[in-house]
Coordinates of C-alpha atoms in Angstrom, one line a residue:
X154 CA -26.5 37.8 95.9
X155 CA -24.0 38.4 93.2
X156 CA -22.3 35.3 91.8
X157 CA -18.6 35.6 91.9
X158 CA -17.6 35.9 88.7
X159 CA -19.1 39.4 89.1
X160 CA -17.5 39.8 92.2
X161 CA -14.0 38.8 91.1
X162 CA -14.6 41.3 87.9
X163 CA -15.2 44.1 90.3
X164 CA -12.0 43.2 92.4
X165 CA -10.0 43.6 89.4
X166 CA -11.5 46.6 87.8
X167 CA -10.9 48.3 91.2
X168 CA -7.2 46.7 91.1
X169 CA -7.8 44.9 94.6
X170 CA -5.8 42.0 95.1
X171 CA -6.8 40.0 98.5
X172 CA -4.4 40.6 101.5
X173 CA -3.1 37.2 103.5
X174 CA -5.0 37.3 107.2
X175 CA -2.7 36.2 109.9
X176 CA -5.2 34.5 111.7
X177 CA -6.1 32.0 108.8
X178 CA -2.0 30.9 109.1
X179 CA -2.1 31.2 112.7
X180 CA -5.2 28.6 112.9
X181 CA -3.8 26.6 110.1
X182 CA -0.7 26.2 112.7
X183 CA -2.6 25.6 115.8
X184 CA -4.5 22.6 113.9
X185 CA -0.8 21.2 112.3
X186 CA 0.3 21.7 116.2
X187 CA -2.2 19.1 117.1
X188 CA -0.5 16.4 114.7
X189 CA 2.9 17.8 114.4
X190 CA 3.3 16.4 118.2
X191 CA 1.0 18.6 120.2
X192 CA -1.3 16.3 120.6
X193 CA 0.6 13.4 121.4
X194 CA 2.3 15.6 124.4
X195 CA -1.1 16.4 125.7
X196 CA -2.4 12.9 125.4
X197 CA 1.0 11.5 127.4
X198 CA 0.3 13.8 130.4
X199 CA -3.1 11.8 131.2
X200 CA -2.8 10.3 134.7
X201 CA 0.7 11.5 135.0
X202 CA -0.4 14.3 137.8
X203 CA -3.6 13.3 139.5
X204 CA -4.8 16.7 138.4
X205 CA -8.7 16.1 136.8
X206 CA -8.9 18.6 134.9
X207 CA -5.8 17.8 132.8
X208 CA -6.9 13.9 132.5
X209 CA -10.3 15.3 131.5
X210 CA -8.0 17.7 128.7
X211 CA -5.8 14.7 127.6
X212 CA -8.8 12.3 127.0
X213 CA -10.1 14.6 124.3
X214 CA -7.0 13.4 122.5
X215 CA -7.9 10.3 122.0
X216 CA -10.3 8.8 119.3
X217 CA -13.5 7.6 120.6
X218 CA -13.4 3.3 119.3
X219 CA -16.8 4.2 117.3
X220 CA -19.8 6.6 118.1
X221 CA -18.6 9.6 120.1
X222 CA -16.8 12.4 119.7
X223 CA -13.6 14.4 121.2
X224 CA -12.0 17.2 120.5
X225 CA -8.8 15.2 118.2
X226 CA -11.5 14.5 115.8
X227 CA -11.7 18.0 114.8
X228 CA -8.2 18.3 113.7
X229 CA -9.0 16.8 110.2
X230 CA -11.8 18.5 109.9
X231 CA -10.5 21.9 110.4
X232 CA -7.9 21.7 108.1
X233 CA -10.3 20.9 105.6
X234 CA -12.4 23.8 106.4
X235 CA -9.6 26.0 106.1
X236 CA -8.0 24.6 102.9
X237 CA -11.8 26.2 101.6
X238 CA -10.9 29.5 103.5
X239 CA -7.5 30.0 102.1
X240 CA -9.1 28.3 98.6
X241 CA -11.5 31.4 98.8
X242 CA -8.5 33.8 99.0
X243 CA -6.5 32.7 96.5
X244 CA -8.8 32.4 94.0
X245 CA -10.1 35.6 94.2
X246 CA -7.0 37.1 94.2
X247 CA -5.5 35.3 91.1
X248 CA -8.9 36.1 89.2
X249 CA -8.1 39.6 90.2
X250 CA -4.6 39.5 88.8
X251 CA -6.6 38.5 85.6
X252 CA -5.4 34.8 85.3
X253 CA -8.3 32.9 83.5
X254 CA -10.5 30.4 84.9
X255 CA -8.7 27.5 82.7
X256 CA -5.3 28.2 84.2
X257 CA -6.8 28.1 88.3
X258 CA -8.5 25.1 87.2
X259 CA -5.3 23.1 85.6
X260 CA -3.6 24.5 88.7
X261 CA -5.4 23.2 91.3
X262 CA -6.2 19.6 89.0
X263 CA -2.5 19.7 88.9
X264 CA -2.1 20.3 92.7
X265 CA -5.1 17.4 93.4
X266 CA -3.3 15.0 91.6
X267 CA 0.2 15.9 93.7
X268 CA -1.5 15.4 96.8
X269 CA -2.9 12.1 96.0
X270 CA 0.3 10.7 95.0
X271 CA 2.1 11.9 98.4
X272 CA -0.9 10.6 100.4
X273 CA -0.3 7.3 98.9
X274 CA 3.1 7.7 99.7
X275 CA 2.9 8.9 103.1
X276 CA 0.2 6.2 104.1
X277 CA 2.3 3.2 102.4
X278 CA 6.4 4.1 102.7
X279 CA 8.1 1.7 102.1
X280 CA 6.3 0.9 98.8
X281 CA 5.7 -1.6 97.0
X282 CA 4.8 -0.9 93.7
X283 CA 5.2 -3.9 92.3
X284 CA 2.3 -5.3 94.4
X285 CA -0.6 -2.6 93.9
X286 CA -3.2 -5.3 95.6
X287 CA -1.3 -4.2 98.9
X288 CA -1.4 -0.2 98.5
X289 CA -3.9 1.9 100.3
X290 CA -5.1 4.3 98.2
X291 CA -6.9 6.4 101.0
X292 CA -5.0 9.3 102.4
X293 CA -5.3 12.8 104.2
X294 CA -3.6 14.8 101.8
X295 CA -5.7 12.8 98.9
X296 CA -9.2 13.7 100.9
X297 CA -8.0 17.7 100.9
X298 CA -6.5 17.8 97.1
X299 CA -9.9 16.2 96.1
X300 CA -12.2 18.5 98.3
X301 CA -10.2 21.8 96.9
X302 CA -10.5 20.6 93.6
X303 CA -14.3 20.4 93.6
X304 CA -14.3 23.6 95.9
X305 CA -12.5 25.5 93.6
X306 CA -15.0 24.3 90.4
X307 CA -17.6 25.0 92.2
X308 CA -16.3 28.1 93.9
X309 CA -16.0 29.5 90.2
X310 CA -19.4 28.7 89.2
X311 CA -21.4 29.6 92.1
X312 CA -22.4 32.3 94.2
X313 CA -21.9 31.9 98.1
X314 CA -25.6 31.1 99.3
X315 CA -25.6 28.2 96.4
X316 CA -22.5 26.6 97.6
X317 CA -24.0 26.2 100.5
X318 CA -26.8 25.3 99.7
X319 CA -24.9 22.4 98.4
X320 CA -23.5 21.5 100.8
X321 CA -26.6 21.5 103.2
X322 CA -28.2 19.2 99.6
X323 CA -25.1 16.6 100.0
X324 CA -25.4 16.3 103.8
X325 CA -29.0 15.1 103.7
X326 CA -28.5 13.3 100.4
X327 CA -25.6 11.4 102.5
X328 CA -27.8 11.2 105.5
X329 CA -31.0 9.3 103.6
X330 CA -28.4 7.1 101.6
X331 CA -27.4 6.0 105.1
X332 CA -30.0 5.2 106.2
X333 CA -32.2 3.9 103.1
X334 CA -30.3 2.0 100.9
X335 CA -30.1 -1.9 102.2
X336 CA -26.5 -3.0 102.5
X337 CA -26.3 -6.9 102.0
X338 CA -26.7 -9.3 104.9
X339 CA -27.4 -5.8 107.1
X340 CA -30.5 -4.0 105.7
X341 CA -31.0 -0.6 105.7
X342 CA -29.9 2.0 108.5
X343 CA -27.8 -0.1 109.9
X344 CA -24.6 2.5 111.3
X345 CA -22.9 -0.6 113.1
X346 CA -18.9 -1.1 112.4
X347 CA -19.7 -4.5 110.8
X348 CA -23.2 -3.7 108.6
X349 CA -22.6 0.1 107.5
X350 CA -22.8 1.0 103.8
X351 CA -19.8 3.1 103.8
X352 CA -17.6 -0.4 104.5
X353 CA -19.9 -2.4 102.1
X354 CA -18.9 0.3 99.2
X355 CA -15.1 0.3 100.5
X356 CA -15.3 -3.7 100.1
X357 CA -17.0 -4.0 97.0
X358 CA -15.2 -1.1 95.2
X359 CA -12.1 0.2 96.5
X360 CA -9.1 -1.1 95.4
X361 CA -6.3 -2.1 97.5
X362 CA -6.2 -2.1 101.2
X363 CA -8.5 -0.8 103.7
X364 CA -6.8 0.7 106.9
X365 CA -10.2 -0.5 109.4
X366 CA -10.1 -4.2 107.0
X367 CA -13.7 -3.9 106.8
X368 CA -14.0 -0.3 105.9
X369 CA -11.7 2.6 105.1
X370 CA -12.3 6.3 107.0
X371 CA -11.1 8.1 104.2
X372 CA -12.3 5.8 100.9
X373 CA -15.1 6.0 98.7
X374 CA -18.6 7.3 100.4
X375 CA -17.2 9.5 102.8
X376 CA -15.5 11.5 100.6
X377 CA -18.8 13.8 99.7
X378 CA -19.3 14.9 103.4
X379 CA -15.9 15.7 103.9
X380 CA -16.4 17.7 100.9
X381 CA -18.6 19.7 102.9
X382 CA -16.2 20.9 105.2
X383 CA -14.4 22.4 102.6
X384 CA -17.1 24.3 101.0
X385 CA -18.1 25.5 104.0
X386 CA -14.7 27.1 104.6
X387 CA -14.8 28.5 101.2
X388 CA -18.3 30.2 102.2
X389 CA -16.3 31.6 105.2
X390 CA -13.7 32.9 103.3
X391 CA -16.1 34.8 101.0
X392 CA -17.4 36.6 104.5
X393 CA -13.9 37.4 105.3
X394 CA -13.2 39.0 102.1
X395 CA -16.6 41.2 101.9
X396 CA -15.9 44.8 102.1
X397 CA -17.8 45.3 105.1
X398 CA -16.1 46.4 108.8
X399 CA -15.0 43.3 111.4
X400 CA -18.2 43.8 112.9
X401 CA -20.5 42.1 110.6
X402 CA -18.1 39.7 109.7
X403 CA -18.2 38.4 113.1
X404 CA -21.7 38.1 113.4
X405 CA -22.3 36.1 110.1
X406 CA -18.5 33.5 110.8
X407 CA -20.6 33.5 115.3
X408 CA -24.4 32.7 113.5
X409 CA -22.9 30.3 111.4
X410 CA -20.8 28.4 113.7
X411 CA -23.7 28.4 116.4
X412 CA -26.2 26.8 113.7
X413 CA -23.6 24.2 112.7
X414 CA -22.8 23.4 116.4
X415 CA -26.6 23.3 117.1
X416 CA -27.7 21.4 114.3
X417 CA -24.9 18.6 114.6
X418 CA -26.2 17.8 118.3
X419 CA -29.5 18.0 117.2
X420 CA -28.4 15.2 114.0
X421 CA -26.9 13.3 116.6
X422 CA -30.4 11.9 117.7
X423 CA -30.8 10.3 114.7
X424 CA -27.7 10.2 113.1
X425 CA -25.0 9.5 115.1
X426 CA -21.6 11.8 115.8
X427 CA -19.1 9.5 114.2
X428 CA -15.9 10.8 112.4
X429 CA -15.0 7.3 110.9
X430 CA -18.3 7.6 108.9
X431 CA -18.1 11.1 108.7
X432 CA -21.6 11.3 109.6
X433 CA -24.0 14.0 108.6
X434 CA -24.0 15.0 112.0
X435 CA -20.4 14.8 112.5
X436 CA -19.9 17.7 109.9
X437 CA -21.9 19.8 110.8
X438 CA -20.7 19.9 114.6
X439 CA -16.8 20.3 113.4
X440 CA -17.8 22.8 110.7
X441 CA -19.5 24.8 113.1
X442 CA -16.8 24.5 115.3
X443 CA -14.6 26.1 112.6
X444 CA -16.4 28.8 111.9
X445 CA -16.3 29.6 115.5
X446 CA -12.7 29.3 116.2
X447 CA -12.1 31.3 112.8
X448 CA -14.2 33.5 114.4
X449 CA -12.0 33.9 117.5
X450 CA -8.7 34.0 115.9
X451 CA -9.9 36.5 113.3
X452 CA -11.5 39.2 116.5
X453 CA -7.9 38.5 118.4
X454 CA -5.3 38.6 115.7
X455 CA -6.8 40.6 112.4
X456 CA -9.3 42.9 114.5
X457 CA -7.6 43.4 118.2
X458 CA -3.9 43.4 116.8
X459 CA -3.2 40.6 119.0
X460 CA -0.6 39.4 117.0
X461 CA 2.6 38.6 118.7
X462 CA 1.3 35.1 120.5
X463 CA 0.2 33.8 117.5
X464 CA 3.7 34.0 115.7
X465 CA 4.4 30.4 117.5
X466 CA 1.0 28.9 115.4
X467 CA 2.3 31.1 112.3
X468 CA 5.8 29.3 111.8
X469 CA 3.7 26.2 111.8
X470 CA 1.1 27.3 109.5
X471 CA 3.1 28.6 107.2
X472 CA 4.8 25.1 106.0
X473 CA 2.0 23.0 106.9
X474 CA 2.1 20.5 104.1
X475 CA 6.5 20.4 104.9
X476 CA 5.6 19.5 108.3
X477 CA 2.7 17.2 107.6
X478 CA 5.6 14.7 105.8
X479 CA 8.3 15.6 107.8
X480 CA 6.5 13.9 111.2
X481 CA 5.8 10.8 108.9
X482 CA 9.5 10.4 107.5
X483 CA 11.8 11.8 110.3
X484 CA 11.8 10.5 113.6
X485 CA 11.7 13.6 115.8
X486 CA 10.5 11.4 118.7
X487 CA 13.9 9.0 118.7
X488 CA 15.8 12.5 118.4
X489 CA 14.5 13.8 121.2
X490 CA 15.6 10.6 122.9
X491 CA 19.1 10.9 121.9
X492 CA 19.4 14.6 122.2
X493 CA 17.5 14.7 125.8
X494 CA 17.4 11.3 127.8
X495 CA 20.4 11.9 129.3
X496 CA 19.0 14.6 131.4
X497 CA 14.9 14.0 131.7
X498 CA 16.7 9.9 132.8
X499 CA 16.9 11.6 135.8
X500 CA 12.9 12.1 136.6
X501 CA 10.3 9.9 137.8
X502 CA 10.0 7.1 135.2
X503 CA 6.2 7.3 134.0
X504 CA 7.0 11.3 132.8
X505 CA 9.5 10.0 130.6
X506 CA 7.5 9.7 127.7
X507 CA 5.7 13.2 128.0
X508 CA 9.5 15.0 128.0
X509 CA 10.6 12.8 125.3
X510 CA 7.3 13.8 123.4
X511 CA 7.9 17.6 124.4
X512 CA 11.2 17.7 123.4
X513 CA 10.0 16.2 120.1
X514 CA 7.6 19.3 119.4
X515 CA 10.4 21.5 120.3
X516 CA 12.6 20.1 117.5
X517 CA 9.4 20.1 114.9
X518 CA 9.3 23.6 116.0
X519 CA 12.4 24.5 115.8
X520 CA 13.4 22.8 112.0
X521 CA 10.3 25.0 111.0
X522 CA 11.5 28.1 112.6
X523 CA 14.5 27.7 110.7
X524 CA 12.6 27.4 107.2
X525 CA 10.7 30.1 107.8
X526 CA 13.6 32.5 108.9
X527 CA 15.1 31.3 105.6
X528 CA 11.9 32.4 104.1
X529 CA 11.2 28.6 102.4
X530 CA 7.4 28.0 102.4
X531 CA 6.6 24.7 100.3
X532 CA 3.6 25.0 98.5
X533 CA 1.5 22.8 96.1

């Protein structure tokens, strides 16, 4: 395979420039859904209607205490993945422009270190910044300007099969680190909440607070399989953008997310399924979950035409990073209550928390459907 360089030089000799794919925003806004107040809506309606199947739908958004998995511990995940598929896109697009390696570089450095300083915000507001001993330094939007930064370095330098092959190299690497290196007190290979090595690194080297006390999710050691998520995505965005018809496109984004599914059950026997490790195991199952739903979106909205139900996931994707904040610093919930009590005072009392929570959504929705008919999309 070609390494990308070549690829890119090809792209602008031709004068190709990359087209946006609806389905990648569309995605993007079903995952922002899910933390934007989707989830918390579906997660309210749990033994509110004596209907199984929809307690069975609103226990999957609810973390699992340790081992385990359900299907809110994808959300992170995905949005990693497809910060690699958009990173893929972009990239090649502004290398096809002719803007140099140095300036994408600087550009996404720049954009890492923005994110890191809003996920400090966003996980410590109010500040104190007089007392950095009590910040935690650990945040989402850290963990994805990180991964994109080493994504796009590597994206740059590497052809597709090598990044993944990297990937695969860091999973294991992570895996027999795990599971081999003796953690004080513990031994080795001991994946308990208390004896784990990723908390024994948090403790030792991670300044400032830890969100779990003894370890922190998104620290130190599990920032190089999250990593993986991302340079996955970027490995799907490089089949989206081959020249080839939808049809073999699909297969490869199908194949991949099957393996990945596949081989994170099969991990699971030894390694266990556990997002606050981010186990081996645990990335491969999301990212071949990822591929697959890519996969889906992609056949319905970019291949089918499909296009007009995803317009609701769209207005959402489109301002992700706006809407991200916005959740933290404005109280949608409490305006729900003030704008709708009055009339949802009137039903049974248990189901006023799922209206209050719906009525949330609608306003998120809403306040984005007015930034996006205003044509403001915040980017980093």
């Amino acid at each position: 395979m070609e390494a990308p360089s070549a690829i890119f030089q090809k792209e602008a000799k031709a004068g190709h420039v990359p087209g946006r794919l609806a389905s990648i925003d569309a995605l993007r806004g079903f995952d922002m859904l899910m933390i934007a107040g989707g989830g918390q809506f579906i997660a309210t309606l749990g033994g509110k209607t004596g209907i199984p199947l929809i307690d069975s739908v609103a226990a999957q958004f609810e973390h699992p205490a340790w081992n385990g998995f359900t299907f809110y511990d994808f959300i992170f995940p995905l949005f990693l993945f497809l910060a690699g598929t958009s990173l893929a896109f972009s990239v090649t697009g502004a290398l096809a422009k002719g803007v140099s390696q140095t300036v994408i570089r600087n550009k996404v450095f720049k954009r890492m270190l923005i994110l890191i300083a809003l996920g400090i915000l966003d996980k410590n507001a109010p500040m104190d910044i007089f007392d950095p001993a009590h910040i935690r330094y650990g945040s989402v939007l850290g963990r994805i300007g990180l991964a994109t930064f080493i994504s796009a370095l590597l994206y740059m330098k590497f052809s597709t099969n090598r990044r993944l092959y990297i990937a695969a190299g860091i999973l294991v690497m992570y895996y027999l680190t795990l599971i081999l290196v003796p953690v004080p007190g513990f031994g080795a290979g001991d994946l308990s909440f208390e004896g784990n090595l990723v908390g024994w690194i948090d403790r030792n080297f991670m300044p400032g607070i830890l969100k779990q006390g003894t370890y922190d999710e998104l620290a130190l050691l599990t920032q190089l399989p999250a990593l993986c998520l991302t340079i996955f995505g970027t490995g799907a965005g490089d089949f989206l953008l081959e020249q080839d018809a939808a049809g073999p496109k699909l297969r490869k984004l199908f194949i991949f997310g099957l393996a990945g599914i596949v081989a994170g059950l099969a991990w699971n026997a030894v390694l266990p399924i556990n997002k606050h490790l981010w186990s081996s195991s645990f990335i491969m199952l999301t990212s071949g979950m990822a591929f697959v739903m890519l996969a889906t979106f992609y056949w319905l909205i970019d291949v089918k035409g499909y296009r007009k139900w995803a317009f609701f996931f769209r207005v959402i994707g489109l301002n992700s990073l706006v809407i991200y904040l916005a959740v933290r610093f404005i109280d949608f919930n409490e305006s729900s209550r003030l704008l709708f009590g009055g009339i949802y005072k009137h039903a049974p009392e248990n189901w006023h928390e799922v209206y209050n929570a719906l009525g949330g959504f609608v306003l998120v929705w809403l306040f984005l459907y007015f930034l996006y008919r205003q044509k403001i999309f915040v980017k980093v």
